[in-house]
Short mmCIF file of C-alpha atoms in Angstrom, two decimals:
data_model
loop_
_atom_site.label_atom_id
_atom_site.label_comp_id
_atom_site.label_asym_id
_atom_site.label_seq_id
_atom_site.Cartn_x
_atom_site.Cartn_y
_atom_site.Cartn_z
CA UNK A 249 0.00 0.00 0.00
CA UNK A 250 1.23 3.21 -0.86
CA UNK A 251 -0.09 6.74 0.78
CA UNK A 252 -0.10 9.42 -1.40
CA UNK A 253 0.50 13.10 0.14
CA UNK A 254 0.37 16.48 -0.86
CA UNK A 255 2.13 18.76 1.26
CA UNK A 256 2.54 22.48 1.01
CA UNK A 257 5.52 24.14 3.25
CA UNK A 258 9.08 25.56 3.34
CA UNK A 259 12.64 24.41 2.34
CA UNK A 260 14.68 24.36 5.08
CA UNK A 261 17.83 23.13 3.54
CA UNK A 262 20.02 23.43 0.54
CA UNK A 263 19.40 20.90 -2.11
CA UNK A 264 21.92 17.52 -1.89
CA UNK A 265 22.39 16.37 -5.20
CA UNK A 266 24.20 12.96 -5.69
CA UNK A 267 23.79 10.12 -8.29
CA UNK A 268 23.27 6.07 -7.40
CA UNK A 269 25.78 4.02 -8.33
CA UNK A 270 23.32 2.86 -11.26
CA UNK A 271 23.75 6.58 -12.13
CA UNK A 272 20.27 7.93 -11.48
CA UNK A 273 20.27 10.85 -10.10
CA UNK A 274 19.22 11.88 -6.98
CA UNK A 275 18.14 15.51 -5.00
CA UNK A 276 16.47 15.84 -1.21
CA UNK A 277 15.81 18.78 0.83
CA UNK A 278 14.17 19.11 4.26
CA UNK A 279 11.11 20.44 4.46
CA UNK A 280 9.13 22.06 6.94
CA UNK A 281 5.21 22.54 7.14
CA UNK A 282 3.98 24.70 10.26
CA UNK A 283 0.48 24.76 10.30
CA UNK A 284 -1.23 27.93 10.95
CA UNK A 285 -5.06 28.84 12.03
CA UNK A 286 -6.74 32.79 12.64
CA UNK A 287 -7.09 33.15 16.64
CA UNK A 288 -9.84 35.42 16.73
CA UNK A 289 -9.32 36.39 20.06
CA UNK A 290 -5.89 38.36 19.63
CA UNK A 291 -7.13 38.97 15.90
CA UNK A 292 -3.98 37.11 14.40
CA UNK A 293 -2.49 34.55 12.25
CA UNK A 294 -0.72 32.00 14.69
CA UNK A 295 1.80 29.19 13.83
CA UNK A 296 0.75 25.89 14.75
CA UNK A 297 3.19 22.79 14.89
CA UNK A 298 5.11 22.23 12.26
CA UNK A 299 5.88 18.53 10.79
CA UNK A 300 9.35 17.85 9.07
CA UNK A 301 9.79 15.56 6.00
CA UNK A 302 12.77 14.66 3.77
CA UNK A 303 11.86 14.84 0.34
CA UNK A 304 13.62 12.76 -2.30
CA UNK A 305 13.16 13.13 -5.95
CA UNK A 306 15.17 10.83 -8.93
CA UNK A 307 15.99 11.50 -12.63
CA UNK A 308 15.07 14.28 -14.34
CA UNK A 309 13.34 15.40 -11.50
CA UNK A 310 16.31 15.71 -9.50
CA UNK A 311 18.02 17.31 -11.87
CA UNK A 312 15.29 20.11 -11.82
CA UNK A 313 15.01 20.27 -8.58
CA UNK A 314 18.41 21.14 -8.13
CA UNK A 315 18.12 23.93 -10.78
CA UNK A 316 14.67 25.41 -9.05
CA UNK A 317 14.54 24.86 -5.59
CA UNK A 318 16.38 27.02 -3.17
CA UNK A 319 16.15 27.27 0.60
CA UNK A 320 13.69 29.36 2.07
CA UNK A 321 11.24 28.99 -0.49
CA UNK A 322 7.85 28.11 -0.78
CA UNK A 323 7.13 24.56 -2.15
CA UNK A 324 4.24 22.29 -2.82
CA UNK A 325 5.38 18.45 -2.83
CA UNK A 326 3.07 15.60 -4.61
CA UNK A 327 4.28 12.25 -3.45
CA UNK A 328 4.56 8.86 -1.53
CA UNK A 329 5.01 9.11 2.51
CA UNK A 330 7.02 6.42 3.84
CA UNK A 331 7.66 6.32 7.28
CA UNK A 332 10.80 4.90 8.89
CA UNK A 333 11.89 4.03 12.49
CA UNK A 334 15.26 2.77 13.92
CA UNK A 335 17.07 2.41 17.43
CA UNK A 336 20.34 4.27 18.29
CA UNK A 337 21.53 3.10 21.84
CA UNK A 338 18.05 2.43 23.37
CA UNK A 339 16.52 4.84 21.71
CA UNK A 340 13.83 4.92 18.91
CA UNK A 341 14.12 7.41 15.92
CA UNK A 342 11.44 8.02 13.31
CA UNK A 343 11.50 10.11 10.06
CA UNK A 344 8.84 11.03 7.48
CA UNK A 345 9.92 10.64 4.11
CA UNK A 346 8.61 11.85 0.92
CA UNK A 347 9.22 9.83 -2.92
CA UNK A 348 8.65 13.30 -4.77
CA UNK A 349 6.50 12.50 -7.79
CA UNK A 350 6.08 16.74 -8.32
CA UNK A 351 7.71 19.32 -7.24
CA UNK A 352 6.55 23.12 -7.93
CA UNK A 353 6.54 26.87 -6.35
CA UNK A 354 3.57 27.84 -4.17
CA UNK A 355 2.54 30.66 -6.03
CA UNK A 356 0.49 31.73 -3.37
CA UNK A 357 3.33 33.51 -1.90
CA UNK A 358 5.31 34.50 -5.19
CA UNK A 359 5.47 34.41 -8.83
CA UNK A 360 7.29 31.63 -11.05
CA UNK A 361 8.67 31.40 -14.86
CA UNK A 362 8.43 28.06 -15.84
CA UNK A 363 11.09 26.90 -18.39
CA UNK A 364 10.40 23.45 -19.52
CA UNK A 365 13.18 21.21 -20.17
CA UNK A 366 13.82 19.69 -23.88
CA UNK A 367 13.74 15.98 -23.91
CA UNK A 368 13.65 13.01 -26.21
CA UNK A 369 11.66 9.68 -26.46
CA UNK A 370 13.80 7.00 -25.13
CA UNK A 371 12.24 4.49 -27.67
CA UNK A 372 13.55 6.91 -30.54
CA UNK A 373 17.04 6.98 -29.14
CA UNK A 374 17.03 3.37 -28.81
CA UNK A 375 16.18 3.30 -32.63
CA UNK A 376 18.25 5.65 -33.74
CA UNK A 377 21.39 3.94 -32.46
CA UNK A 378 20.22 0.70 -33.87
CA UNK A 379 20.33 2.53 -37.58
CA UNK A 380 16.72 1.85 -38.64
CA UNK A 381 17.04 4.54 -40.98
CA UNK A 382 14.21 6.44 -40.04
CA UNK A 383 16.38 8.82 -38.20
CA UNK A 384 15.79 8.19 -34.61
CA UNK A 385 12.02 8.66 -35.01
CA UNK A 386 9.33 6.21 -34.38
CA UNK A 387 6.29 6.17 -36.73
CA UNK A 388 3.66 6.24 -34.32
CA UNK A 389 4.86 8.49 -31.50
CA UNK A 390 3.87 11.83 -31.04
CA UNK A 391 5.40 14.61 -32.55
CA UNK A 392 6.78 16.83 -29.62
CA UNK A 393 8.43 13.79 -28.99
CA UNK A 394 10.83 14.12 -31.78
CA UNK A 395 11.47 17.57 -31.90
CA UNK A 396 8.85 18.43 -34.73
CA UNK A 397 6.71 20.47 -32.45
CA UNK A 398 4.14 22.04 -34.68
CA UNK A 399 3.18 18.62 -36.30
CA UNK A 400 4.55 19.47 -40.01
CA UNK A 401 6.39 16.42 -40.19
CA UNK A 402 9.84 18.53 -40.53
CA UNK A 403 11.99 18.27 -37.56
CA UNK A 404 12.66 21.49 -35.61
CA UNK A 405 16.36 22.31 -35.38
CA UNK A 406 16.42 21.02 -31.72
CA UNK A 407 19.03 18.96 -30.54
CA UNK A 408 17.93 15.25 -29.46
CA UNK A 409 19.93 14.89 -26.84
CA UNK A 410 19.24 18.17 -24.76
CA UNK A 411 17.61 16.72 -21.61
CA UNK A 412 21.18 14.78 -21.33
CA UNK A 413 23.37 17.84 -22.25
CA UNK A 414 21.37 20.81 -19.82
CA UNK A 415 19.56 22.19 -22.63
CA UNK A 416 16.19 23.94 -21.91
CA UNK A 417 13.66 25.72 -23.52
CA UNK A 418 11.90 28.85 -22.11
CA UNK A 419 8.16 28.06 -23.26
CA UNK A 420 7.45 32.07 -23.38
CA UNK A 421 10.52 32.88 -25.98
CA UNK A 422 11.61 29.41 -27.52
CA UNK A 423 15.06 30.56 -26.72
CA UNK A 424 17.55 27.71 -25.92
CA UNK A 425 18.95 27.94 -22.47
CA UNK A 426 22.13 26.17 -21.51
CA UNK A 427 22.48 24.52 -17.82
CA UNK A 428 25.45 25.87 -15.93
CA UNK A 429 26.43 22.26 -14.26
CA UNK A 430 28.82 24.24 -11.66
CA UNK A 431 25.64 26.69 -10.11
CA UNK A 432 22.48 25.42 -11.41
CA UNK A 433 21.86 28.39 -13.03
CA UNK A 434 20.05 28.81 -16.84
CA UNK A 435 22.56 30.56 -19.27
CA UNK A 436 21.89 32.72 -22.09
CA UNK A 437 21.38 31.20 -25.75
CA UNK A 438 23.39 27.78 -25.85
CA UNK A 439 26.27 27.34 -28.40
#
């Protein structure tokens, strides 16, 4: 059984990044959710408890996390809870844990510019280095998954291999944006 959770809070810590030694990537971050109620009788917002999870993300999530997310900011998390216990010299120790399957901005208490991240079909790839000859593209997948994103059947000038190089694309613009691997950051037009 698995218990879905949506949980809006705060990140309380930088973002860890590491990879497995599969090589999937990996990002968590502590986060904090303080609940908070109107007490009418001193006419103000008061802070409840708050509850602490550690929320893990993989793949290409992680890699956006660690792009997006910084500490002190405002987050809703869509996930699986898992809770874990162990003993440390007589004593019991439990943790909340959270398998990020989303990961986005409250925009309750800010604004956001989404930039979504270029990517290719997996299955195309896959055909592509077999040499099928029909160029990496599969004839029944869907056309934003090759790269021909207004449906034309001519391939945009995209590169195929962007979501593994740090290539992005800012959805308002269509400018390319390259990843700086060192701070996370999005960089100008790519070369």
């Amino acid at each position: 059984m698995t218990d879905n959770i949506t949980v809006r809070g705060f990140v309380a810590s930088e973002i860890r990044t590491s990879t497995t030694p599969g090589g999937v990537a990996t990002a968590s971050f502590r986060l904090g959710s303080t609940d908070r109620r109107y007490d009418r009788a001193s006419s103000a917002w008061v802070d409840g408890n708050t509850n602490w999870f550690t929320v893990q993300g993989y793949r290409q999530l992680a890699g956006n996390m660690g792009c997006s997310i910084k500490k002190g900011q405002r987050v809703i998390i869509v996930g699986r809870l898992k809770m874990r216990s162990w003993e440390k010299e007589g004593r019991i120790y439990h943790v909340a844990e959270i398998d990020a399957e989303s990961v986005g901005h409250d925009l309750m208490w800010g604004s956001a510019n989404f930039t979504r991240t270029a990517a290719i079909n997996p299955q195309s790839a896959g055909a592509a280095a077999a040499g099928d000859g029909t160029g990496g593209q599969a004839a029944d997948s869907d056309p934003s998954d090759r790269g021909d994103l207004d449906g034309d059947g001519e391939e945009d000038d995209r590169d195929h291999d962007a979501a593994e190089t740090g290539v992005f694309i800012d959805d308002a613009s269509g400018e390319t944006l390259q990843l700086d691997s060192e701070t996370g950051e999005l960089t100008g037009a790519a070369a």
